[in-house]
Amino acid sequence: IAAGVDSTFTVTVTGALAGKPVLVGVSVTAEAGLIITADCATNDVVTVKITNHFLVAAVDPATRTYLVSVLNQ
């Protein structure tokens, strides 16, 4: 991921409601400079965003498994 850039991908989460809080966990600790967040803007779809906060260097993230949960309560 280039310096100062975001990378996103979507995950289908059946029953997820738009606007509800999202929790995202990862199987491998994120590399220095990477911030991983998620949100649910559309029912049943969560967008996971990985942001490289380093302003001078690209980061090549390791392969990892993501666990995404939406708090519909």
PDB file of C-alpha atoms in Angstrom:
ATOM      1  CA  ILE A   1       0.000   0.000   0.000  1.00  0.00           C
ATOM      2  CA  ALA A   2       1.583   3.259  -1.080  1.00  0.00           C
ATOM      3  CA  ALA A   3       2.506   5.898   1.499  1.00  0.00           C
ATOM      4  CA  GLY A   4      -0.544   7.831   2.722  1.00  0.00           C
ATOM      5  CA  VAL A   5      -2.971   5.679   0.718  1.00  0.00           C
ATOM      6  CA  ASP A   6      -6.016   3.522   1.599  1.00  0.00           C
ATOM      7  CA  SER A   7      -6.860   0.068   0.286  1.00  0.00           C
ATOM      8  CA  THR A   8     -10.404  -1.303   0.672  1.00  0.00           C
ATOM      9  CA  PHE A   9     -12.317  -4.499   0.115  1.00  0.00           C
ATOM     10  CA  THR A  10     -15.905  -5.552   0.844  1.00  0.00           C
ATOM     11  CA  VAL A  11     -17.266  -8.519   2.778  1.00  0.00           C
ATOM     12  CA  THR A  12     -20.819  -9.858   2.689  1.00  0.00           C
ATOM     13  CA  VAL A  13     -22.240 -10.062   6.214  1.00  0.00           C
ATOM     14  CA  THR A  14     -25.805 -11.335   5.923  1.00  0.00           C
ATOM     15  CA  GLY A  15     -28.120  -9.465   8.292  1.00  0.00           C
ATOM     16  CA  ALA A  16     -25.760  -6.513   8.806  1.00  0.00           C
ATOM     17  CA  LEU A  17     -27.627  -3.210   9.039  1.00  0.00           C
ATOM     18  CA  ALA A  18     -26.264  -0.007   7.550  1.00  0.00           C
ATOM     19  CA  GLY A  19     -24.933   2.452  10.113  1.00  0.00           C
ATOM     20  CA  LYS A  20     -24.434  -0.084  12.890  1.00  0.00           C
ATOM     21  CA  PRO A  21     -21.019  -0.415  14.616  1.00  0.00           C
ATOM     22  CA  VAL A  22     -18.545  -2.858  13.091  1.00  0.00           C
ATOM     23  CA  LEU A  23     -15.743  -4.775  14.791  1.00  0.00           C
ATOM     24  CA  VAL A  24     -12.836  -6.125  12.746  1.00  0.00           C
ATOM     25  CA  GLY A  25     -10.194  -8.507  14.025  1.00  0.00           C
ATOM     26  CA  VAL A  26      -7.138  -9.861  12.239  1.00  0.00           C
ATOM     27  CA  SER A  27      -5.202 -13.118  12.486  1.00  0.00           C
ATOM     28  CA  VAL A  28      -1.813 -11.380  12.182  1.00  0.00           C
ATOM     29  CA  THR A  29      -0.865  -8.093  13.868  1.00  0.00           C
ATOM     30  CA  ALA A  30      -0.892  -5.193  11.412  1.00  0.00           C
ATOM     31  CA  GLU A  31       2.453  -3.897  10.241  1.00  0.00           C
ATOM     32  CA  ALA A  32       3.729  -0.607  11.664  1.00  0.00           C
ATOM     33  CA  GLY A  33       1.919   2.303  10.038  1.00  0.00           C
ATOM     34  CA  LEU A  34      -1.174   0.348   8.994  1.00  0.00           C
ATOM     35  CA  ILE A  35      -4.569   1.104  10.515  1.00  0.00           C
ATOM     36  CA  ILE A  36      -7.440  -1.325   9.829  1.00  0.00           C
ATOM     37  CA  THR A  37     -11.035  -0.100  10.147  1.00  0.00           C
ATOM     38  CA  ALA A  38     -14.450  -1.204   8.891  1.00  0.00           C
ATOM     39  CA  ASP A  39     -17.932   0.203   8.415  1.00  0.00           C
ATOM     40  CA  CYS A  40     -21.349  -0.894   7.196  1.00  0.00           C
ATOM     41  CA  ALA A  41     -22.810   1.737   4.858  1.00  0.00           C
ATOM     42  CA  THR A  42     -25.114  -0.676   2.994  1.00  0.00           C
ATOM     43  CA  ASN A  43     -27.192  -3.514   4.432  1.00  0.00           C
ATOM     44  CA  ASP A  44     -25.350  -6.870   4.263  1.00  0.00           C
ATOM     45  CA  VAL A  45     -22.062  -5.295   3.056  1.00  0.00           C
ATOM     46  CA  VAL A  46     -19.077  -4.285   5.202  1.00  0.00           C
ATOM     47  CA  THR A  47     -16.157  -2.304   3.785  1.00  0.00           C
ATOM     48  CA  VAL A  48     -12.777  -2.972   5.377  1.00  0.00           C
ATOM     49  CA  LYS A  49     -10.206  -0.196   4.935  1.00  0.00           C
ATOM     50  CA  ILE A  50      -6.462  -0.542   5.432  1.00  0.00           C
ATOM     51  CA  THR A  51      -4.720   2.846   5.673  1.00  0.00           C
ATOM     52  CA  ASN A  52      -0.964   3.347   5.395  1.00  0.00           C
ATOM     53  CA  HIS A  53      -0.225   6.270   7.719  1.00  0.00           C
ATOM     54  CA  PHE A  54       3.460   6.288   6.773  1.00  0.00           C
ATOM     55  CA  LEU A  55       3.974   9.338   4.580  1.00  0.00           C
ATOM     56  CA  VAL A  56       7.312   8.249   3.117  1.00  0.00           C
ATOM     57  CA  ALA A  57       7.203   4.480   2.603  1.00  0.00           C
ATOM     58  CA  ALA A  58       4.961   1.865   1.049  1.00  0.00           C
ATOM     59  CA  VAL A  59       3.943  -1.137   3.186  1.00  0.00           C
ATOM     60  CA  ASP A  60       3.355  -4.630   1.803  1.00  0.00           C
ATOM     61  CA  PRO A  61       0.879  -6.188   4.259  1.00  0.00           C
ATOM     62  CA  ALA A  62       1.111  -9.871   5.140  1.00  0.00           C
ATOM     63  CA  THR A  63      -1.657 -12.262   4.193  1.00  0.00           C
ATOM     64  CA  ARG A  64      -4.150 -12.437   7.044  1.00  0.00           C
ATOM     65  CA  THR A  65      -7.646 -13.595   7.920  1.00  0.00           C
ATOM     66  CA  TYR A  66     -10.199 -10.937   8.908  1.00  0.00           C
ATOM     67  CA  LEU A  67     -13.065 -11.543  11.352  1.00  0.00           C
ATOM     68  CA  VAL A  68     -15.856  -9.009  10.812  1.00  0.00           C
ATOM     69  CA  SER A  69     -18.835  -8.584  13.168  1.00  0.00           C
ATOM     70  CA  VAL A  70     -21.671  -6.054  12.995  1.00  0.00           C
ATOM     71  CA  LEU A  71     -23.427  -5.033  16.216  1.00  0.00           C
ATOM     72  CA  ASN A  72     -27.065  -4.847  15.123  1.00  0.00           C
ATOM     73  CA  GLN A  73     -28.428  -4.475  18.658  1.00  0.00           C
TER      74      GLN A  73
END
